[in-house]
Amino acid sequence: MAEQRFATSVYTSRLRRAAELTAEAGLDVVVVTPGPDLRYLIGSRAETFERLTALVVPADGDAYVVVPRMELAALRDSAVGEAGLEVRDWVDGVDPYALALDGLGVVRRLAVSEATPALHTVPLATVSDASPQLATPVLRRLRMLKDAAEVDALRQAGAAIDRVHARMAQWLRAGRTEREVASDIAAAIVEEGHAEADFVIVASGPNGADPHHEVSDRVIGDGETVVVDIGGPTELGYNSDSTRTYATGLVPDGIQDAFAALQRAQQAAVDAVRPGVTAESVDAAARRVLQDAGLADRFIHRTGHGIGLSVHEEPYIVAGNALELEPGMTFSIEPGIYFPGEWGARIEDIVVVTDDGVEPLNVRPHALTEL
Ligand code: ZN
Ligand code: ZN
């Protein structure tokens, strides 16, 4: 099986930074329950259940883990053991929330990870003197700026999903249903190096005009556009996400022309990426090209989203986001054009901001490929 986490030293240094940032944010403690933040900090793929499993990061002192004794095995693959973290295991009948905050003194400022359910947040409030807040300020910057190993993990995810798109002609053709094609794609996503297929969108003809369409039993017609947006996590947990638009035979000139403008818009946005420019300026670069082509009102969503251990995370490439891009940020560039009742198209690549520009992590051709 492929590697499921990085070297232990990676996690110990992340935990150290998290404690520093907890103190800087003026918090007493951050509680992280299973989800992408927990995976980021200790490499754990544990899941959230009704019994509390949590990493506790005090501003002062060492981080430790609270876990039901019956779920200790869930931490085996994580860095908890090798990093020498204290493990506070508990059995039914014990109050795990009191255990989580035991020894911290009076807790007045407590934050929880975004993935922490109310089921755990409310009892934490009850045993402390805090109104829990989100730990986002502590973890946002850490997770947004990827190190070289994370970029490499995303590069491998990108190559894996590129290999799936390269095989599209095996499955995608007129006469098959979207669902049949999607099921073949899902299998290939795993074959080509993902732990699982997280999402498979096959949107043919008029369904392509709905950015949220997933699959249906619609039979794909001849001479139609088909939007294929696919991705999933690799064993390390880093996600792929790539969209290509295909054509089942010759499509009308009007579609060809509009698609050519979409290609230019996507390229303009990629070309706009470099350190120091704002996220919203990248969005504007794509929008400007589509506006010049008379397609501004066909582009009905943001240009992109950050990607890493979550498919959607910061930074969001959207109007109003003045965040300056920095090396190590990774996000999608995915403008689309949508004609309700008729057709739609989208092109999506993941890119990483480098020291002096941009590196696309998906390299399949963008052209409206005729299958
Ligand atoms: Zn996508
Ligand atoms: Zn995306």
Coordinates of C-alpha atoms and ligand atoms in Angstrom, one line a residue:
M1 CA 0.0 0.0 0.0
A2 CA 1.2 3.5 -0.7
E3 CA 2.3 5.8 2.0
Q4 CA -0.5 7.2 4.2
R5 CA 1.4 10.0 6.0
F6 CA 4.6 12.0 6.0
A7 CA 7.6 11.6 8.3
T8 CA 6.9 12.1 12.0
S9 CA 9.0 15.2 12.1
V10 CA 6.6 16.9 9.7
Y11 CA 3.8 16.5 12.2
T12 CA 5.9 17.6 15.3
S13 CA 6.8 20.8 13.6
R14 CA 3.2 21.4 12.5
L15 CA 2.0 20.9 16.1
R16 CA 4.7 23.3 17.3
R17 CA 3.5 26.0 14.9
A18 CA -0.2 25.3 15.8
A19 CA 0.6 25.9 19.5
E20 CA 2.5 29.1 18.7
L21 CA -0.5 30.3 16.6
T22 CA -2.9 29.3 19.3
A23 CA -1.0 31.5 21.7
E24 CA -0.8 34.4 19.1
A25 CA -4.5 34.2 18.6
G26 CA -5.0 34.7 22.3
L27 CA -6.7 31.3 22.7
D28 CA -6.2 29.0 25.7
V29 CA -6.7 25.9 23.7
V30 CA -7.7 24.5 20.3
V31 CA -9.6 21.2 20.0
V32 CA -9.4 19.4 16.7
T33 CA -11.7 16.5 16.0
P34 CA -11.4 14.0 13.1
G35 CA -11.4 15.7 9.7
P36 CA -8.8 17.4 7.4
D37 CA -7.3 19.5 10.2
L38 CA -6.6 16.4 12.3
R39 CA -5.1 14.6 9.4
Y40 CA -2.9 17.7 8.7
L41 CA -1.7 17.9 12.3
I42 CA -1.1 14.2 13.2
G43 CA -1.7 12.2 10.0
S44 CA -4.8 10.5 11.5
R45 CA -7.6 9.3 9.3
A46 CA -9.8 8.7 12.4
E47 CA -13.5 9.4 11.9
T48 CA -15.9 11.3 14.0
F49 CA -18.4 9.3 16.1
E50 CA -20.6 10.1 19.0
R51 CA -17.7 9.3 21.4
L52 CA -15.1 12.1 21.5
T53 CA -11.8 11.6 19.7
A54 CA -9.8 14.8 19.7
L55 CA -6.4 16.4 19.5
V56 CA -6.0 19.1 22.1
V57 CA -3.5 21.8 21.4
P58 CA -3.0 24.1 24.4
A59 CA -1.3 27.5 23.9
D60 CA 1.0 26.5 26.8
G61 CA 2.3 22.9 27.0
D62 CA 2.3 19.8 24.8
A63 CA -0.5 18.7 22.6
Y64 CA -2.3 15.4 23.6
V65 CA -5.0 13.1 22.3
V66 CA -8.3 12.1 23.8
V67 CA -9.7 8.9 22.4
P68 CA -12.2 6.2 23.4
R69 CA -10.2 3.1 24.5
M70 CA -12.2 1.0 22.1
E71 CA -11.0 3.2 19.2
L72 CA -7.3 3.4 20.1
A73 CA -6.6 1.3 17.0
A74 CA -7.8 4.2 14.8
L75 CA -4.7 6.1 15.9
R76 CA -2.2 3.4 15.0
D77 CA -1.5 4.8 11.5
S78 CA -1.1 8.3 12.8
A79 CA 2.1 10.1 14.1
V80 CA 0.7 10.0 17.7
G81 CA 2.9 7.1 18.8
E82 CA 6.2 8.1 17.1
A83 CA 5.8 11.7 18.1
G84 CA 5.3 10.6 21.7
L85 CA 2.0 12.4 22.3
E86 CA 0.2 11.8 25.5
V87 CA -2.9 9.6 24.9
R88 CA -5.8 10.1 27.3
D89 CA -8.0 7.1 26.5
W90 CA -11.4 6.8 28.2
V91 CA -14.2 4.3 28.7
D92 CA -17.9 4.8 28.7
G93 CA -19.1 6.5 31.9
V94 CA -16.2 8.9 31.9
D95 CA -16.8 12.5 30.9
P96 CA -14.4 12.9 27.9
Y97 CA -15.0 16.7 27.7
A98 CA -13.7 17.2 31.2
L99 CA -10.9 14.8 30.4
A100 CA -10.0 16.9 27.3
L101 CA -9.6 20.1 29.3
D102 CA -8.2 18.5 32.5
G103 CA -5.1 20.3 33.8
L104 CA -5.6 23.4 31.7
G105 CA -6.9 25.5 34.5
V106 CA -9.8 27.9 33.7
V107 CA -10.4 27.8 30.0
R108 CA -11.9 31.1 28.8
R109 CA -11.0 31.1 25.1
L110 CA -11.5 27.8 23.3
A111 CA -11.6 27.1 19.6
V112 CA -12.7 24.0 17.7
S113 CA -11.8 22.8 14.2
E114 CA -14.3 23.5 11.4
A115 CA -15.2 19.8 11.2
T116 CA -16.1 19.6 14.9
P117 CA -19.8 18.8 15.2
A118 CA -22.2 20.5 17.6
L119 CA -22.4 17.2 19.3
H120 CA -18.9 17.8 20.7
T121 CA -18.7 21.6 20.6
V122 CA -21.6 22.2 23.0
P123 CA -20.4 19.8 25.8
L124 CA -16.9 21.4 25.5
A125 CA -18.6 24.8 26.2
T126 CA -20.4 23.3 29.1
V127 CA -17.3 22.1 30.9
S128 CA -15.3 25.3 30.2
D129 CA -15.9 29.0 30.7
A130 CA -15.7 29.6 27.0
S131 CA -18.0 30.2 24.1
P132 CA -16.3 28.1 21.5
Q133 CA -15.0 29.8 18.4
L134 CA -13.6 28.5 15.2
A135 CA -9.9 27.5 15.0
T136 CA -9.8 28.8 11.5
P137 CA -7.4 31.7 12.3
V138 CA -4.9 29.2 13.7
L139 CA -5.0 26.6 11.0
R140 CA -5.9 28.6 7.9
R141 CA -2.4 29.9 7.0
L142 CA -0.7 26.6 8.0
R143 CA -3.0 24.6 5.7
M144 CA -3.0 27.2 2.9
L145 CA 0.8 27.3 2.4
K146 CA 1.8 23.9 1.2
D147 CA 5.4 22.6 1.8
A148 CA 7.3 20.8 -0.9
A149 CA 6.1 17.4 0.2
E150 CA 2.5 18.5 0.0
V151 CA 2.9 20.0 -3.4
D152 CA 4.5 16.8 -4.6
A153 CA 1.5 14.9 -3.2
L154 CA -0.8 17.2 -5.1
R155 CA 1.4 16.8 -8.2
Q156 CA 0.9 13.0 -8.0
A157 CA -2.8 13.4 -7.5
G158 CA -2.9 15.6 -10.6
A159 CA -0.9 13.1 -12.7
A160 CA -3.3 10.3 -11.5
I161 CA -6.4 12.2 -12.6
D162 CA -4.7 13.2 -15.9
R163 CA -4.3 9.4 -16.6
V164 CA -8.0 8.9 -16.1
H165 CA -8.9 11.7 -18.5
A166 CA -6.4 10.2 -21.0
R167 CA -8.5 7.0 -21.1
M168 CA -11.8 8.8 -21.6
A169 CA -12.4 7.5 -25.1
Q170 CA -12.6 4.0 -23.6
W171 CA -15.9 4.8 -21.9
L172 CA -17.4 8.0 -23.1
R173 CA -19.5 7.7 -26.3
A174 CA -23.0 8.4 -27.6
G175 CA -25.6 5.7 -26.7
R176 CA -24.3 5.1 -23.2
T177 CA -25.9 6.7 -20.1
E178 CA -24.1 9.2 -18.0
R179 CA -24.3 6.8 -15.1
E180 CA -22.7 3.9 -17.0
V181 CA -19.8 6.2 -18.1
A182 CA -19.4 7.5 -14.5
S183 CA -19.2 4.0 -13.1
D184 CA -16.3 3.2 -15.4
I185 CA -14.6 6.4 -14.6
A186 CA -15.0 5.8 -10.8
A187 CA -13.2 2.4 -11.2
A188 CA -10.4 4.0 -13.2
I189 CA -9.9 6.8 -10.6
V190 CA -9.0 4.0 -8.1
E191 CA -6.9 2.1 -10.7
E192 CA -4.9 5.1 -11.6
G193 CA -3.7 5.8 -8.0
H194 CA -6.5 7.2 -5.8
A195 CA -7.7 5.8 -2.5
E196 CA -11.2 6.3 -3.7
A197 CA -13.3 8.3 -6.2
D198 CA -14.7 11.2 -4.3
F199 CA -16.9 12.7 -7.1
V200 CA -17.7 12.0 -10.7
I201 CA -19.6 14.5 -12.7
V202 CA -20.7 13.4 -16.2
A203 CA -23.0 16.1 -17.6
S204 CA -24.1 15.6 -21.2
G205 CA -25.9 18.0 -23.5
P206 CA -28.3 20.3 -21.6
N207 CA -27.2 18.7 -18.3
G208 CA -23.8 20.5 -18.9
A209 CA -25.5 23.8 -18.2
D210 CA -26.0 22.8 -14.5
P211 CA -22.6 23.1 -12.7
H212 CA -24.0 20.9 -9.9
H213 CA -25.3 18.1 -12.1
E214 CA -23.6 14.8 -11.1
V215 CA -25.0 12.0 -13.2
S216 CA -28.3 10.7 -14.5
D217 CA -29.7 7.9 -16.6
R218 CA -29.8 10.3 -19.7
V219 CA -28.4 8.6 -22.8
I220 CA -25.6 10.6 -24.2
G221 CA -26.4 11.8 -27.8
D222 CA -24.3 12.2 -30.8
G223 CA -22.6 15.6 -31.4
E224 CA -23.0 16.7 -27.8
T225 CA -20.7 18.3 -25.3
V226 CA -20.0 16.3 -22.1
V227 CA -18.6 18.0 -19.0
V228 CA -16.5 15.5 -17.0
D229 CA -15.4 16.8 -13.6
I230 CA -13.6 14.2 -11.5
G231 CA -11.4 13.7 -8.5
G232 CA -10.5 12.0 -5.3
P233 CA -7.9 11.6 -2.6
T234 CA -4.7 9.7 -2.9
E235 CA -3.5 7.5 0.0
L236 CA -1.8 10.6 1.5
G237 CA -5.2 12.3 1.5
Y238 CA -4.3 15.0 -1.0
N239 CA -7.0 15.5 -3.6
S240 CA -7.2 15.7 -7.4
D241 CA -9.9 17.7 -9.2
S242 CA -9.9 18.2 -13.0
T243 CA -12.5 19.0 -15.6
R244 CA -12.4 18.5 -19.3
T245 CA -15.3 19.0 -21.8
Y246 CA -15.6 16.4 -24.5
A247 CA -17.6 16.2 -27.7
T248 CA -19.3 13.1 -29.0
G249 CA -18.8 13.9 -32.7
L250 CA -18.9 17.3 -34.4
V251 CA -20.6 20.1 -32.5
P252 CA -22.0 23.3 -34.1
D253 CA -19.7 26.3 -34.9
G254 CA -21.4 28.4 -32.2
I255 CA -20.3 25.9 -29.5
Q256 CA -16.8 25.8 -31.0
D257 CA -16.4 29.5 -30.8
A258 CA -17.7 29.9 -27.3
F259 CA -15.5 27.0 -26.2
A260 CA -12.5 28.7 -27.7
A261 CA -13.2 31.8 -25.7
L262 CA -13.5 29.6 -22.5
Q263 CA -10.1 28.2 -23.3
R264 CA -8.6 31.6 -23.6
A265 CA -10.2 32.7 -20.3
Q266 CA -8.9 29.7 -18.5
Q267 CA -5.4 30.3 -19.9
A268 CA -5.6 34.0 -19.0
A269 CA -6.4 33.2 -15.4
V270 CA -3.5 30.6 -15.2
D271 CA -1.1 33.2 -16.7
A272 CA -2.2 35.8 -14.1
V273 CA -1.1 33.6 -11.2
R274 CA 2.2 34.7 -9.5
P275 CA 3.2 35.7 -6.0
G276 CA 1.9 39.1 -4.9
V277 CA -1.2 39.3 -7.1
T278 CA -4.6 39.1 -5.4
A279 CA -6.9 36.1 -5.6
E280 CA -9.6 38.3 -7.1
S281 CA -7.3 39.5 -9.9
V282 CA -7.0 36.0 -11.1
D283 CA -10.8 35.7 -11.1
A284 CA -11.0 39.0 -13.0
A285 CA -8.5 37.8 -15.7
A286 CA -10.8 34.9 -16.7
R287 CA -13.9 37.1 -16.5
R288 CA -12.5 39.8 -18.7
V289 CA -11.9 37.4 -21.6
L290 CA -15.4 36.0 -21.4
Q291 CA -16.8 39.5 -21.2
D292 CA -14.9 40.5 -24.4
A293 CA -16.5 37.4 -26.0
G294 CA -20.0 38.5 -24.9
L295 CA -20.1 35.6 -22.5
A296 CA -19.8 37.4 -19.1
D297 CA -23.3 36.4 -17.9
R298 CA -22.7 32.7 -18.8
F299 CA -19.9 32.4 -16.2
I300 CA -22.0 32.0 -13.0
H301 CA -19.5 30.9 -10.4
R302 CA -16.1 31.8 -8.9
T303 CA -13.0 30.9 -10.8
G304 CA -11.5 28.5 -8.3
H305 CA -11.0 27.1 -4.8
G306 CA -8.0 26.0 -2.8
I307 CA -7.3 22.3 -2.7
G308 CA -5.2 20.0 -0.4
L309 CA -6.5 17.6 2.2
S310 CA -9.9 19.1 1.4
V311 CA -11.3 19.4 -2.1
H312 CA -12.5 22.9 -1.3
E313 CA -10.5 25.0 1.0
E314 CA -8.8 28.4 1.1
P315 CA -7.8 30.4 -0.9
Y316 CA -10.9 31.0 -2.9
I317 CA -10.3 32.6 -6.3
V318 CA -13.3 35.0 -6.2
A319 CA -14.2 38.6 -6.6
G320 CA -13.8 40.4 -3.2
N321 CA -10.9 38.2 -2.1
A322 CA -7.9 40.6 -1.8
L323 CA -5.7 37.9 -0.4
E324 CA -2.2 38.1 -2.0
L325 CA -1.0 34.9 -3.5
E326 CA 2.1 33.3 -2.0
P327 CA 4.4 30.5 -3.1
G328 CA 2.9 27.1 -2.0
M329 CA -0.7 28.1 -2.4
T330 CA -2.6 25.5 -4.5
F331 CA -6.0 26.0 -6.1
S332 CA -8.2 25.3 -9.1
I333 CA -8.7 27.5 -12.1
E334 CA -12.1 26.4 -13.5
P335 CA -14.1 29.0 -15.5
G336 CA -17.2 27.6 -17.1
I337 CA -20.0 28.8 -19.5
Y338 CA -23.6 27.6 -19.1
F339 CA -26.5 27.8 -21.6
P340 CA -29.6 26.5 -19.7
G341 CA -31.5 23.9 -21.6
E342 CA -28.8 23.7 -24.2
W343 CA -25.2 22.9 -23.2
G344 CA -22.3 23.9 -21.0
A345 CA -18.6 23.7 -20.7
R346 CA -15.9 24.0 -18.0
I347 CA -12.1 23.6 -18.0
E348 CA -10.4 22.9 -14.7
D349 CA -6.7 22.6 -13.7
I350 CA -5.1 22.7 -10.3
V351 CA -2.1 25.1 -10.1
V352 CA 0.5 25.8 -7.6
V353 CA 2.0 29.3 -7.0
T354 CA 5.8 29.0 -7.4
D355 CA 8.5 31.5 -6.4
D356 CA 8.2 33.4 -9.7
G357 CA 5.0 32.3 -11.3
V358 CA 2.8 29.2 -11.6
E359 CA 3.0 25.5 -12.2
P360 CA -0.1 23.7 -13.5
L361 CA -0.5 20.2 -11.9
N362 CA -2.8 19.0 -14.7
V363 CA -1.4 18.9 -18.2
R364 CA -4.0 17.2 -20.4
P365 CA -4.9 19.1 -23.5
H366 CA -7.9 21.5 -23.1
A367 CA -9.3 21.5 -26.6
L368 CA -12.9 20.3 -27.0
T369 CA -11.8 16.8 -27.7
E370 CA -13.9 14.9 -30.2
L371 CA -14.1 11.3 -29.1
Ligands
ZN1 ZN -13.9 19.9 -10.3
ZN2 ZN -12.9 22.3 -8.5

